mmCIF file of C-alpha atoms in Angstrom:
data_model
loop_
_atom_site.group_PDB
_atom_site.id
_atom_site.type_symbol
_atom_site.label_atom_id
_atom_site.label_comp_id
_atom_site.label_asym_id
_atom_site.label_seq_id
_atom_site.Cartn_x
_atom_site.Cartn_y
_atom_site.Cartn_z
ATOM 1 C CA MET A 1 12.353 1.611 17.238
ATOM 2 C CA TYR A 2 13.953 -1.536 15.664
ATOM 3 C CA ARG A 3 15.117 -2.758 19.224
ATOM 4 C CA GLU A 4 11.572 -2.594 20.622
ATOM 5 C CA LEU A 5 10.621 -4.661 17.796
ATOM 6 C CA GLU A 6 13.441 -7.116 18.558
ATOM 7 C CA GLU A 7 12.328 -7.381 21.943
ATOM 8 C CA SER A 8 8.820 -7.861 20.591
ATOM 9 C CA ILE A 9 9.095 -10.540 18.353
ATOM 10 C CA ALA A 10 11.678 -12.564 21.108
ATOM 11 C CA LEU A 11 8.348 -12.209 23.513
ATOM 12 C CA ASP A 12 5.182 -12.840 20.993
ATOM 13 C CA GLY A 13 6.886 -13.996 17.594
ATOM 14 C CA PRO A 14 6.702 -12.280 14.224
ATOM 15 C CA HIS A 15 3.266 -10.504 13.388
ATOM 16 C CA GLU A 16 2.711 -9.067 10.037
ATOM 17 C CA PHE A 17 2.684 -5.380 10.865
ATOM 18 C CA PRO A 18 5.306 -4.939 13.025
ATOM 19 C CA VAL A 19 7.656 -6.726 10.897
ATOM 20 C CA LEU A 20 6.389 -4.706 7.652
ATOM 21 C CA CYS A 21 6.890 -1.484 9.624
ATOM 22 C CA CYS A 22 10.237 -2.288 11.068
ATOM 23 C CA ALA A 23 11.244 -3.222 7.821
ATOM 24 C CA ALA A 24 9.951 0.029 6.272
ATOM 25 C CA ARG A 25 12.015 1.642 9.040
ATOM 26 C CA LEU A 26 15.169 0.260 7.854
ATOM 27 C CA LEU A 27 14.981 1.577 4.285
ATOM 28 C CA GLU A 28 14.002 4.905 5.855
ATOM 29 C CA THR A 29 18.351 5.071 5.388
ATOM 30 C CA ARG A 30 17.545 6.143 1.923
ATOM 31 C CA TYR A 31 14.497 7.968 2.768
ATOM 32 C CA ALA A 32 11.935 5.234 2.089
ATOM 33 C CA VAL A 33 8.588 6.767 0.414
ATOM 34 C CA ALA A 34 6.655 6.383 -2.194
ATOM 35 C CA ARG A 35 4.603 8.835 -4.783
ATOM 36 C CA LEU A 36 1.297 8.731 -5.999
ATOM 37 C CA VAL A 37 1.539 10.760 -9.496
ATOM 38 C CA GLY A 38 -0.882 11.644 -11.861
ATOM 39 C CA PHE A 39 -3.218 13.667 -9.342
ATOM 40 C CA PRO A 40 -4.322 17.241 -9.799
ATOM 41 C CA ALA A 41 -2.399 19.338 -7.562
ATOM 42 C CA GLY A 42 0.697 17.575 -7.455
ATOM 43 C CA ASP A 43 2.144 14.549 -6.197
ATOM 44 C CA VAL A 44 1.148 12.551 -2.649
ATOM 45 C CA ILE A 45 3.580 11.804 -1.162
ATOM 46 C CA LEU A 46 3.479 8.652 0.885
ATOM 47 C CA ASP A 47 5.841 8.113 4.133
ATOM 48 C CA TYR A 48 6.840 4.907 5.756
ATOM 49 C CA SER A 49 3.230 4.252 7.488
ATOM 50 C CA ASP A 50 1.653 4.885 4.314
ATOM 51 C CA VAL A 51 3.728 2.397 2.260
ATOM 52 C CA VAL A 52 2.882 -0.311 4.907
ATOM 53 C CA GLU A 53 -0.772 0.201 5.063
ATOM 54 C CA LEU A 54 -0.505 0.251 1.228
ATOM 55 C CA LEU A 55 1.541 -3.198 0.572
ATOM 56 C CA LEU A 56 -1.018 -4.665 3.342
ATOM 57 C CA SER A 57 -4.035 -3.538 1.118
ATOM 58 C CA LEU A 58 -3.150 -4.558 -2.134
ATOM 59 C CA PRO A 59 -4.260 -7.889 -2.178
ATOM 60 C CA ALA A 60 -7.644 -7.037 -1.486
ATOM 61 C CA ALA A 61 -7.739 -4.079 -3.807
ATOM 62 C CA ARG A 62 -6.774 -6.157 -6.912
ATOM 63 C CA ASP A 63 -9.337 -8.534 -6.112
ATOM 64 C CA ASP A 64 -11.699 -5.596 -6.008
ATOM 65 C CA LEU A 65 -9.898 -4.716 -9.714
ATOM 66 C CA SER A 66 -10.302 -8.281 -11.226
ATOM 67 C CA ALA A 67 -14.142 -8.566 -9.968
ATOM 68 C CA GLY A 68 -14.801 -4.973 -11.452
ATOM 69 C CA ARG A 69 -15.856 -3.241 -8.205
ATOM 70 C CA THR A 70 -15.093 -0.259 -6.593
ATOM 71 C CA GLY A 71 -11.749 -0.793 -4.148
ATOM 72 C CA VAL A 72 -9.447 1.139 -1.882
ATOM 73 C CA LEU A 73 -5.908 1.442 -1.946
ATOM 74 C CA GLU A 74 -5.103 2.183 1.882
ATOM 75 C CA LEU A 75 -3.018 4.893 3.436
ATOM 76 C CA TYR A 76 -1.968 5.362 7.320
ATOM 77 C CA PRO A 77 -5.110 6.799 8.209
ATOM 78 C CA GLY A 78 -5.207 10.282 10.206
ATOM 79 C CA PRO A 79 -6.169 13.943 10.429
ATOM 80 C CA GLY A 80 -6.300 14.844 6.606
ATOM 81 C CA ALA A 81 -5.237 11.427 5.394
ATOM 82 C CA ASP A 82 -6.678 10.471 1.930
ATOM 83 C CA HIS A 83 -7.030 6.803 0.845
ATOM 84 C CA VAL A 84 -6.866 6.113 -3.123
ATOM 85 C CA VAL A 85 -10.559 4.406 -4.394
ATOM 86 C CA PHE A 86 -10.343 3.243 -7.683
ATOM 87 C CA TYR A 87 -12.840 2.752 -10.275
ATOM 88 C CA PRO A 88 -12.465 0.349 -13.575
ATOM 89 C CA GLU A 89 -13.926 1.628 -16.660
ATOM 90 C CA GLY A 90 -12.980 -0.902 -19.229
ATOM 91 C CA ASP A 91 -9.490 -1.034 -19.868
ATOM 92 C CA ASP A 92 -8.786 2.223 -17.920
ATOM 93 C CA VAL A 93 -9.214 2.406 -13.889
ATOM 94 C CA ARG A 94 -10.364 5.924 -12.511
ATOM 95 C CA LEU A 95 -8.770 6.768 -9.109
ATOM 96 C CA PHE A 96 -9.985 9.441 -6.805
ATOM 97 C CA LEU A 97 -8.448 10.836 -3.519
ATOM 98 C CA VAL A 98 -11.105 10.403 -0.774
ATOM 99 C CA PRO A 99 -11.151 11.190 2.894
ATOM 100 C CA TRP A 100 -10.278 8.034 4.647
ATOM 101 C CA GLU A 101 -13.170 8.280 6.956
ATOM 102 C CA GLU A 102 -15.385 8.282 3.563
ATOM 103 C CA THR A 103 -13.933 5.359 2.431
ATOM 104 C CA ALA A 104 -15.715 3.032 4.996
ATOM 105 C CA VAL A 105 -19.388 3.796 3.827
ATOM 106 C CA LEU A 106 -18.355 3.147 0.082
ATOM 107 C CA ASP A 107 -20.663 0.415 -1.600
ATOM 108 C CA ARG A 108 -18.065 -1.476 -4.006
ATOM 109 C CA ASP A 109 -20.436 -3.054 -5.801
ATOM 110 C CA ALA A 110 -22.326 0.136 -7.328
ATOM 111 C CA PRO A 111 -21.268 2.256 -10.050
ATOM 112 C CA VAL A 112 -18.859 5.127 -9.268
ATOM 113 C CA PRO A 113 -20.547 6.515 -5.996
ATOM 114 C CA ALA A 114 -21.990 10.317 -6.979
ATOM 115 C CA ALA A 115 -19.825 11.276 -4.184
ATOM 116 C CA LEU A 116 -16.704 10.425 -5.366
ATOM 117 C CA HIS A 117 -16.883 13.185 -8.468
ATOM 118 C CA ALA A 118 -16.124 15.860 -5.632
ATOM 119 C CA HIS A 119 -12.614 14.570 -5.171
ATOM 120 C CA ARG A 120 -9.289 14.575 -6.951
ATOM 121 C CA SER A 121 -9.236 12.327 -9.941
ATOM 122 C CA THR A 122 -6.987 11.028 -12.452
ATOM 123 C CA VAL A 123 -7.043 8.143 -15.093
ATOM 124 C CA CYS A 124 -4.431 5.263 -15.623
ATOM 125 C CA ALA A 125 -4.263 1.703 -17.674
ATOM 126 C CA ARG A 126 -5.226 -1.111 -15.789
ATOM 127 C CA GLY A 127 -2.782 -3.251 -17.212
ATOM 128 C CA GLU A 128 -0.104 -0.764 -16.031
ATOM 129 C CA LEU A 129 -2.157 -0.198 -13.095
ATOM 130 C CA LEU A 130 -1.862 -4.305 -12.145
ATOM 131 C CA ALA A 131 1.718 -4.279 -13.255
ATOM 132 C CA ARG A 132 2.856 -1.537 -11.064
ATOM 133 C CA TRP A 133 0.735 -3.423 -7.984
ATOM 134 C CA ASP A 134 2.395 -6.857 -8.961
ATOM 135 C CA GLY A 135 6.095 -5.608 -8.907
ATOM 136 C CA PHE A 136 5.624 -3.407 -5.479
ATOM 137 C CA GLY A 137 5.676 -5.829 -3.055
ATOM 138 C CA PRO A 138 8.469 -8.386 -4.587
ATOM 139 C CA ALA A 139 10.806 -4.680 -5.197
ATOM 140 C CA PHE A 140 10.150 -4.145 -1.684
ATOM 141 C CA ALA A 141 11.018 -7.164 -0.238
ATOM 142 C CA ARG A 142 14.325 -7.400 -2.094
ATOM 143 C CA GLU A 143 15.338 -4.165 -0.587
ATOM 144 C CA VAL A 144 14.055 -5.009 2.713
ATOM 145 C CA VAL A 145 16.365 -8.349 2.730
ATOM 146 C CA ARG A 146 19.223 -6.763 1.281
ATOM 147 C CA HIS A 147 19.254 -3.862 4.147
ATOM 148 C CA ASP A 148 18.582 -6.864 7.004
ATOM 149 C CA PRO A 149 18.621 -10.871 5.807
ATOM 150 C CA ARG A 150 17.131 -11.581 8.915
ATOM 151 C CA LEU A 151 13.648 -10.599 8.163
ATOM 152 C CA ALA A 152 13.222 -12.978 5.133
ATOM 153 C CA GLY A 153 11.526 -15.625 6.582
ATOM 154 C CA HIS A 154 8.803 -13.552 7.950
ATOM 155 C CA GLU A 155 5.474 -12.920 6.406
ATOM 156 C CA PRO A 156 4.667 -11.463 3.924
ATOM 157 C CA ILE A 157 8.252 -10.941 3.001
ATOM 158 C CA ARG A 158 9.277 -14.531 2.218
ATOM 159 C CA GLY A 159 5.928 -14.713 0.144
ATOM 160 C CA TRP A 160 6.635 -11.676 -1.658
ATOM 161 C CA SER A 161 10.289 -13.013 -2.465
ATOM 162 C CA ARG A 162 8.988 -16.016 -4.155
ATOM 163 C CA HIS A 163 7.249 -13.529 -7.030
ATOM 164 C CA ARG A 164 8.955 -11.813 -9.469
ATOM 165 C CA PRO A 165 7.361 -8.787 -11.260
#
């Protein structure tokens, strides 16, 4: 996969998704996954594709959370895949695991849509969630650059490297 990406970059230049995808693949030697904890019925394990989608969706999710709207943390879509839908409730945030197809029709300006309550959910502190989001991209970028310094100049790796959690 890495050779194919290098050939693609030579032809077309770097693009955000393949650079991130490659970076995640490089980290796979350390089995780069993430876990969503706190949901009933156990943790949700994310693979490298989910991590890439999650990183790409974080800026919009942060904007939604700051504006007090329903928002979505996107994971890699596919059969049986869930996205994380969140809704701020004062100092807390309620997070739901929702089939990814359902997230396309959410009214993000409405109070928590009733249909969300049928899905698994958990609650966390808003400040804690924002702190984790703010640190996720920079930590990922540092690991990517440590494994392959050539990726340091590509966006969004370069932008995340400038920010310190």
